[in-house]
Amino acid sequence: MKRDVFASTPSPPYYAVIFSSQRTEGERGYGEMAERMATLAARQPGFLGVESVRGADGFGITVSYWSDLESIAAWRADVEHLAAQDLGKREWYAHYELRVAKVERAYGKSSS
Amino acid sequence: MKRDVFASTPSPPYYAVIFSSQRTEGERGYGEMAERMATLAARQPGFLGVESVRGADGFGITVSYWSDLESIAAWRADVEHLAAQDLGKREWYAHYELRVAKVERAYGKSSS
């Protein structure tokens, strides 16, 4: 059974933004903003999908998929997203790593 | 505060293997094998690090980092790993997606 937690991406090549992060303690308005950013990102040109999970210890990985680097740059420079990035650095993330990668090959296990 | 859940990777370029998966119900020997594979992978030439998280709903993302495609191919063809991959398909994963990507740029938030 394939759940909609998986991104339905086209054949490579396309791009992945791998964001791994450690949340600070406390909610601090994070959930609402994360939802808003997910909605906004999905409306961006070039957005292909997203996969995201956070463990009970506050460590999480979100991978968003994009058709090209220009789309990633445009989303990164979005005004509302810039404000969220700033809050992320100051309030929500004790540490994070962001990697931009070009997906060259992809494989999957079919639904069963 | 930076926890050791983050991979300490060198400057790009290097490679990322993004493995997103939905676990089947039940343990089925998964934890023990996952630990064994993590140990084996870390010993492989070209292994740079790994970041991994699984949520309470059984959806997880593991990103392993490698110096080059040859190292990824060698690990993929490891005999013990092949047996684990086979069990993964049959027993442990209801669905998965595996993407091989070349990391071109990386940013991080310093420890605080």
XYZ file of C-alpha atoms in Angstrom:
224
model
C 0.000 0.000 0.000
C 1.472 3.310 -1.080
C 0.463 6.171 1.206
C 0.437 9.793 0.092
C 3.442 10.470 2.310
C 5.495 9.638 -0.781
C 6.219 12.212 -3.456
C 5.232 11.235 -6.990
C 8.212 12.493 -8.906
C 8.894 12.277 -12.650
C 11.823 10.443 -14.203
C 15.192 11.989 -13.299
C 16.843 14.368 -13.622
C 15.216 16.721 -11.115
C 16.376 18.340 -7.883
C 16.059 17.503 -4.200
C 16.414 19.904 -1.282
C 17.377 17.816 1.749
C 16.638 19.689 4.971
C 17.601 17.948 8.207
C 16.898 19.773 11.426
C 16.800 19.568 15.193
C 13.842 21.430 16.691
C 14.242 23.577 19.752
C 12.042 22.817 22.771
C 8.489 24.112 22.750
C 6.003 24.798 20.005
C 6.692 28.560 19.472
C 4.212 28.736 16.598
C 6.164 26.222 14.550
C 3.357 23.890 13.485
C 1.186 26.635 12.031
C 4.087 28.112 10.072
C 5.240 24.701 8.808
C 1.760 24.077 7.453
C 1.646 27.505 5.822
C 5.046 26.976 4.185
C 4.009 23.533 2.900
C 0.949 25.112 1.289
C 2.965 27.949 -0.244
C 5.745 25.662 -1.510
C 3.223 23.408 -3.241
C 2.021 26.425 -5.247
C 5.481 27.344 -6.500
C 6.380 26.775 -10.144
C 8.649 23.755 -10.423
C 7.509 22.124 -7.160
C 7.256 18.352 -7.638
C 6.489 17.042 -4.162
C 7.728 16.660 -0.606
C 8.459 13.906 1.915
C 8.802 14.776 5.561
C 9.147 13.099 8.943
C 10.090 14.195 12.464
C 10.857 11.857 15.329
C 9.828 12.173 18.955
C 13.310 13.506 19.786
C 12.757 16.533 17.542
C 15.111 15.467 14.751
C 13.485 15.636 11.333
C 14.188 15.299 7.642
C 12.194 17.041 4.914
C 13.043 16.417 1.277
C 11.333 18.641 -1.288
C 11.621 17.921 -4.991
C 11.911 20.535 -7.732
C 12.175 20.568 -11.493
C 15.205 22.881 -11.623
C 17.560 25.127 -9.652
C 15.738 28.288 -10.723
C 12.559 27.091 -9.006
C 14.505 26.382 -5.814
C 16.107 29.826 -5.921
C 12.725 31.504 -6.465
C 11.158 29.685 -3.501
C 14.154 30.501 -1.341
C 13.704 34.200 -2.163
C 9.932 34.265 -1.577
C 9.192 37.105 0.853
C 6.960 35.132 3.199
C 9.370 32.202 3.084
C 12.306 34.512 3.902
C 10.520 35.632 7.069
C 9.926 31.984 8.004
C 13.577 31.114 7.335
C 14.610 33.930 9.651
C 12.312 32.683 12.416
C 13.589 29.170 11.801
C 17.158 30.251 12.470
C 16.247 32.253 15.557
C 13.460 30.224 17.151
C 12.710 26.792 15.785
C 15.943 25.037 14.900
C 18.795 24.305 17.274
C 20.705 23.108 14.228
C 20.007 22.350 10.597
C 21.690 21.265 7.390
C 20.385 22.077 3.945
C 21.674 20.300 0.869
C 20.698 20.885 -2.739
C 21.173 17.783 -4.863
C 20.486 16.693 -8.416
C 18.574 13.403 -8.527
C 20.204 11.265 -11.199
C 18.530 7.903 -10.620
C 15.396 6.682 -8.878
C 13.944 3.292 -7.995
C 10.867 2.263 -6.085
C 8.995 -0.733 -4.782
C 5.589 -0.942 -6.469
C 2.462 -0.905 -4.360
C 1.642 -4.242 -2.823
C 23.468 22.427 20.107
C 24.399 20.060 17.313
C 23.579 16.427 18.044
C 25.332 13.537 16.370
C 22.183 12.779 14.405
C 23.646 15.069 11.754
C 26.150 13.800 9.205
C 29.422 15.713 9.019
C 29.908 15.883 5.288
C 32.742 17.541 3.346
C 32.280 20.380 0.883
C 30.245 19.378 -2.188
C 30.226 17.667 -4.552
C 29.376 14.297 -3.018
C 26.406 11.944 -3.321
C 23.231 11.364 -1.328
C 21.092 8.235 -1.344
C 17.611 9.282 -0.255
C 15.615 6.295 0.970
C 12.021 6.952 2.005
C 10.001 4.006 3.213
C 6.790 2.865 4.811
C 7.308 -0.005 7.268
C 4.968 -2.946 7.363
C 3.285 -3.776 10.675
C 5.273 -5.696 13.261
C 8.935 -5.895 14.076
C 9.862 -8.994 11.966
C 13.532 -8.703 12.898
C 13.823 -5.277 11.330
C 15.575 -3.402 14.138
C 18.425 -5.851 14.449
C 19.035 -5.883 10.700
C 18.826 -2.092 10.419
C 21.505 -1.808 13.092
C 23.695 -4.376 11.355
C 23.371 -2.588 7.996
C 24.217 0.770 9.587
C 27.376 -0.765 11.026
C 28.339 -2.378 7.712
C 27.614 0.741 5.655
C 29.803 2.859 7.926
C 32.725 0.547 7.128
C 32.358 0.890 3.361
C 34.896 2.881 1.368
C 33.415 6.233 0.392
C 30.833 6.323 3.199
C 30.549 9.891 4.545
C 27.670 9.704 6.998
C 23.964 9.085 7.460
C 20.872 10.869 8.770
C 17.769 8.879 9.594
C 14.375 9.307 11.187
C 11.160 7.275 11.365
C 7.847 8.567 12.646
C 5.297 6.805 14.823
C 3.219 6.038 11.692
C 6.054 3.943 10.246
C 7.084 6.368 7.530
C 10.805 7.081 7.537
C 13.550 8.839 5.622
C 17.195 7.764 5.649
C 19.774 9.778 3.742
C 23.244 8.291 3.437
C 26.123 10.295 2.006
C 28.872 8.939 -0.223
C 31.959 10.284 -1.920
C 31.133 8.871 -5.363
C 28.811 6.624 -7.393
C 31.268 3.732 -7.350
C 31.048 3.533 -3.552
C 27.257 3.490 -3.728
C 27.331 0.725 -6.347
C 29.752 -1.335 -4.247
C 27.575 -1.049 -1.134
C 24.485 -1.895 -3.144
C 26.198 -5.085 -4.375
C 27.506 -6.161 -0.940
C 26.394 -9.759 -0.378
C 25.038 -9.262 3.127
C 23.354 -6.028 2.054
C 21.761 -7.787 -0.943
C 20.157 -10.300 1.430
C 18.850 -7.427 3.570
C 17.499 -5.619 0.493
C 15.634 -8.764 -0.474
C 14.107 -9.094 3.001
C 13.270 -5.397 2.882
C 11.243 -5.847 -0.276
C 9.462 -8.955 1.000
C 9.003 -8.254 4.706
C 9.778 -4.818 6.022
C 8.627 -2.212 3.533
C 5.079 -1.760 2.271
C 6.521 0.799 -0.122
C 9.778 2.622 -0.665
C 11.473 5.098 -2.954
C 15.218 5.271 -3.448
C 16.853 8.236 -5.130
C 20.519 8.774 -5.905
C 21.444 12.436 -6.049
C 24.564 14.524 -6.449
C 24.853 17.154 -3.714
C 25.899 20.388 -5.385
C 25.491 22.891 -2.567
C 25.228 22.725 1.206
C 24.440 25.205 3.980
C 24.065 24.796 7.716
C 23.192 26.654 10.866
C 26.150 26.668 13.243
C 25.795 25.263 16.716
C 24.163 27.605 19.189
